[in-house]
Coordinates of N, CA and C and ligand atoms in Angstrom, one line a residue:
X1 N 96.6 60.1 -16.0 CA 95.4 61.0 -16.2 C 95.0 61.6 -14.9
X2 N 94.8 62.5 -14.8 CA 94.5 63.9 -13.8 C 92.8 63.6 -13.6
X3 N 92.7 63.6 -12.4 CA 91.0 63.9 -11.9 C 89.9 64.7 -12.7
X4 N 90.7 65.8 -13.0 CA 89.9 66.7 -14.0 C 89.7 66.2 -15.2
X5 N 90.7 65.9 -15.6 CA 90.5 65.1 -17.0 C 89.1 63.7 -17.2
X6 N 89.5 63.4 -16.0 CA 88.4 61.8 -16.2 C 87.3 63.1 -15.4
X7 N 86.9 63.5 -14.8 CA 85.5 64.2 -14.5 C 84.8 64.9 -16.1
X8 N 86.0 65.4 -16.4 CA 85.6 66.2 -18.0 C 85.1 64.9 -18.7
X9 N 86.1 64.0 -18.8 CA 85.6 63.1 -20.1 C 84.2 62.3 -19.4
X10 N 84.0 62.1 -17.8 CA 83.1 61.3 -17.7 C 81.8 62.3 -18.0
X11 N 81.9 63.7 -17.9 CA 81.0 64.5 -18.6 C 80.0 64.0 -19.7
X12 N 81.2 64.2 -20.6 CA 81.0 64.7 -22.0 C 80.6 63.1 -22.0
X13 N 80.9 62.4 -21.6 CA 80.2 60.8 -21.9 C 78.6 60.8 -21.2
X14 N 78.6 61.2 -19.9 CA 77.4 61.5 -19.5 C 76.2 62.3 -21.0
X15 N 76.8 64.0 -21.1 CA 76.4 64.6 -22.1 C 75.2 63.8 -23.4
X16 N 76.8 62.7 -24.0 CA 76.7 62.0 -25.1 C 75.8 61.3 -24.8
X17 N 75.4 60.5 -23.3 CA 74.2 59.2 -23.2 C 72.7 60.3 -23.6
X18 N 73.1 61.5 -22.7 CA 71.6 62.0 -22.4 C 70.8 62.6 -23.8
X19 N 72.2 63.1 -24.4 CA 71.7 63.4 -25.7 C 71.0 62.7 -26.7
X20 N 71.6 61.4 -26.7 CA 70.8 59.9 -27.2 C 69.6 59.6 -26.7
X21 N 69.6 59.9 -25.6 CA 68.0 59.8 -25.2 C 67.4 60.9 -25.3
X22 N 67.7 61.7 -25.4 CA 66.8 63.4 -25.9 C 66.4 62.7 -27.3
X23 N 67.1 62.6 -28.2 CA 66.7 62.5 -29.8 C 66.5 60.8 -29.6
X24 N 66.5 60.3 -29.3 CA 65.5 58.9 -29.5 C 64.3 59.5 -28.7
X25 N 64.3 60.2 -27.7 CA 62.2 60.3 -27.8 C 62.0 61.3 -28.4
X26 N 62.8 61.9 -29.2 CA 61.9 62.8 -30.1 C 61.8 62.0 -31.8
X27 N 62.6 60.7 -31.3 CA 62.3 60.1 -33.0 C 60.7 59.1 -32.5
X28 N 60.7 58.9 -31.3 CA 59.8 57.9 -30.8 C 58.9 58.7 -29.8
X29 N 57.4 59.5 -30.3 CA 57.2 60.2 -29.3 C 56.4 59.2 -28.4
X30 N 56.2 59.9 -26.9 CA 55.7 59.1 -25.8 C 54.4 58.8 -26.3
X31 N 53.9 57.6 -25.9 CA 52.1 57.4 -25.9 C 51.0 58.4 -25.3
X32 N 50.4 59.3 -25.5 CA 49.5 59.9 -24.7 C 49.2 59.2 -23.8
X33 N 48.8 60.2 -22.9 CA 48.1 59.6 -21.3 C 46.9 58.7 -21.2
X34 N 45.9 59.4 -22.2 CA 44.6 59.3 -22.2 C 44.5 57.8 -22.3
X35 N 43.3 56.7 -22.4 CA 43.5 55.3 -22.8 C 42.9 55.5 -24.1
X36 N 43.4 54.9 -25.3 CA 43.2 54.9 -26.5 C 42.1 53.4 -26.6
X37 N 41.1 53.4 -28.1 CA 40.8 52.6 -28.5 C 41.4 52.4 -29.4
X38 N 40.9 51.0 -29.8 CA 42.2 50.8 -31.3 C 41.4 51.5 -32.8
X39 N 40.5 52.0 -32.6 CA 40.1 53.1 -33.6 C 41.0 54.1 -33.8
X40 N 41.5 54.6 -32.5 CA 42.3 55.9 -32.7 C 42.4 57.1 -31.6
X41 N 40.6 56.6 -31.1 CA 40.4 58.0 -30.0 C 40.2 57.5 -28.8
X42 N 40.1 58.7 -28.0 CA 39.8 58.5 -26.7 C 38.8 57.7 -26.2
X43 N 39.2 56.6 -24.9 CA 38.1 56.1 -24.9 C 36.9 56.7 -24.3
X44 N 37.3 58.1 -23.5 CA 36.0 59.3 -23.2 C 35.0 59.4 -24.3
X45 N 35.2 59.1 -25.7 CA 34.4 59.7 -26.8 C 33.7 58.4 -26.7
X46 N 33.9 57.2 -26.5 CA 33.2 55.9 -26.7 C 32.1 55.8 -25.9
X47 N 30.6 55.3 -26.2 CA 29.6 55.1 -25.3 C 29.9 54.1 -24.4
X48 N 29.3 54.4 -23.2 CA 30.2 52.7 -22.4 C 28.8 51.6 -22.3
X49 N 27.8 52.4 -22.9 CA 27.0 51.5 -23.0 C 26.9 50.9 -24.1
X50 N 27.1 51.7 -25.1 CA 26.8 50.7 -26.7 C 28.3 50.4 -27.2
X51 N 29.6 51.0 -26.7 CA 30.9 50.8 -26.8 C 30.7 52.0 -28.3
X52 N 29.5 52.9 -28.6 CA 29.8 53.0 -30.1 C 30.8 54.1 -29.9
X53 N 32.0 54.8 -31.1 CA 32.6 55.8 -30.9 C 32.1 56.8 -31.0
X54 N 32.4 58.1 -30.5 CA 31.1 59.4 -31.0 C 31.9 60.5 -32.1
X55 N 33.1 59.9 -32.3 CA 34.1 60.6 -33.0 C 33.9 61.1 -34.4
X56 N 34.1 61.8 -34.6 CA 34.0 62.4 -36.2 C 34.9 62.2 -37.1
X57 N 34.6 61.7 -38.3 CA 35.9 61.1 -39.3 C 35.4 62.2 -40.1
X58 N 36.7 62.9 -41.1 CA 36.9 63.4 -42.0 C 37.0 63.0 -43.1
X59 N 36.2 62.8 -44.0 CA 36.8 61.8 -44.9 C 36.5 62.5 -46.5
X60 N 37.8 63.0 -47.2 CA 37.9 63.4 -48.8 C 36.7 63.0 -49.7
X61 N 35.9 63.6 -49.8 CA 34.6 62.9 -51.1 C 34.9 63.4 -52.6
X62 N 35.9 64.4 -52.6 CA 36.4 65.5 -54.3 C 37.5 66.2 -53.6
X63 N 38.2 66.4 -54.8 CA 39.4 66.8 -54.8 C 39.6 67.3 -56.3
X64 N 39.2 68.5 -56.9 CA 39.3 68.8 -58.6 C 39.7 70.3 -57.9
X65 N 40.4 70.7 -59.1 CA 40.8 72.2 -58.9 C 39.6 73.3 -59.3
X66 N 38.5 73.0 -59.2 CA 37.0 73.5 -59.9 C 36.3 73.6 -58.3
X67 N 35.9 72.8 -57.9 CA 35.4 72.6 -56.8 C 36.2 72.5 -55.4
X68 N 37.7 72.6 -55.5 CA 37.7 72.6 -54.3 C 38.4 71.0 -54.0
X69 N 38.4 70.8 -52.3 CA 38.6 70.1 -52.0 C 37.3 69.9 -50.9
X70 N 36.4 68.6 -51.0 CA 35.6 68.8 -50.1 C 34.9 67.6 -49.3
X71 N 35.3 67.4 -48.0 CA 34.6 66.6 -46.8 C 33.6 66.7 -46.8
X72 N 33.7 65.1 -46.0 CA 32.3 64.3 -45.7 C 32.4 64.0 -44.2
X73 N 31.9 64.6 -43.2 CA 31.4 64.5 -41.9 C 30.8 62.5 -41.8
X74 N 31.5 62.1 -41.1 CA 30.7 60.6 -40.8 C 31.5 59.9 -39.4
X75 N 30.4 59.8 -38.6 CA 30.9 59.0 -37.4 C 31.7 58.1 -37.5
X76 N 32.6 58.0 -36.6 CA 33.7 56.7 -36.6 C 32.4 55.4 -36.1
X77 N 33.2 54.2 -37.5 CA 32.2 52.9 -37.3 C 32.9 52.1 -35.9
X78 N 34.2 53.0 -35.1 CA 34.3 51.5 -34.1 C 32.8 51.3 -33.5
X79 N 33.2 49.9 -33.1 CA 32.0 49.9 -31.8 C 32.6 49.3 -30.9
X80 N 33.4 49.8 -29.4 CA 34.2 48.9 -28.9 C 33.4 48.4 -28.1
X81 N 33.7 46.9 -28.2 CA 33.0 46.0 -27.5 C 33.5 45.6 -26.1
X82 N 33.0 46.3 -25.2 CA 33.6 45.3 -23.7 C 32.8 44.9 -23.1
X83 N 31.5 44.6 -23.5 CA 30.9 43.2 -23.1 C 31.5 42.0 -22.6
X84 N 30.6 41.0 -22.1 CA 30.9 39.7 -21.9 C 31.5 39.0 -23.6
X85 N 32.4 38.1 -22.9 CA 33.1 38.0 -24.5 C 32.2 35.7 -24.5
X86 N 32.4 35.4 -25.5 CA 32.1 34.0 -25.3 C 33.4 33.1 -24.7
X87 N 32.9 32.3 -24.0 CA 34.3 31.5 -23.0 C 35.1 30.9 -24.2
X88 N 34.5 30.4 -25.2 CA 35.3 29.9 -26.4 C 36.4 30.7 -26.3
X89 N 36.3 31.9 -26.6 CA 37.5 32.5 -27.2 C 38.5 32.8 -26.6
X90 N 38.0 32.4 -24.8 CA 39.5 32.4 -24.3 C 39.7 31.5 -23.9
X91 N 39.8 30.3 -24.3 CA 39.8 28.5 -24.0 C 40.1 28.5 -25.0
X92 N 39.9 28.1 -26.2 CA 40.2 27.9 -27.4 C 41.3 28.7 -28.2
X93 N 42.4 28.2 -28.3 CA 43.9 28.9 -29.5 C 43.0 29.0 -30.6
X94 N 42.9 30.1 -31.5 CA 42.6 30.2 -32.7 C 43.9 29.5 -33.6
X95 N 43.0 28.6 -34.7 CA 44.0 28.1 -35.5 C 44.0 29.1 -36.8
X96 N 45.2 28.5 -37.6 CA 44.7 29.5 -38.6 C 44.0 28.3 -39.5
X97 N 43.5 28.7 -40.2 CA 42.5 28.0 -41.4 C 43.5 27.1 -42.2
X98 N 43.4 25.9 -42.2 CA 44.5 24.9 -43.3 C 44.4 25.8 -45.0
X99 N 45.7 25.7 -45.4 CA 45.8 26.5 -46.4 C 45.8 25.8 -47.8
Ligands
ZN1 ZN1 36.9 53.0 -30.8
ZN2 ZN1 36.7 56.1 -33.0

């Protein structure tokens, strides 16, 4: 085997890795930058005093072919909490409940 030959094929093997990783992050997209709550949103939208979210949920109230399709405006219920937590809970393994 000729130099050219192994440069071409270590190519086309290079090619083949990079392509694998092009379409695995487009099957797996990246995490956004921002810091998420486990609600969903930004933690910019969350009060840092009351942890409440300020986010707006959309949420289906009808759906008939007469009226339409029609939302209901209602604040997201997170309330993230990052208060002081009780020492219990991080001293203590939660068990699960005997079944
Ligand atoms: Zn939240
Ligand atoms: Zn939220």
């Amino acid at each position: 085997m000729d130099p050219v030959t192994l440069a071409v094929g270590g190519g086309l093997v290079l090619l083949g890795y990079l392509g694998g990783l092009l379409s695995r992050r487009k099957r797996t997209p990246e995490p956004p930058l921002t810091a998420d709550c486990g609600c969903g949103h930004s933690l910019a939208l969350h009060d840092p005093e009351a942890g409440t979210c300020h986010a707006q949920l959309e949420r289906m109230t009808a759906h008939n072919k007469y009226a339409g399709t029609s939302y209901e405006q209602s604040q997201c219920p997170c309330r993230q909490y990052v208060g002081p937590r009780p020492i219990e809970e991080f001293l203590a393994p939660r068990y699960l409940p005997p079944a």
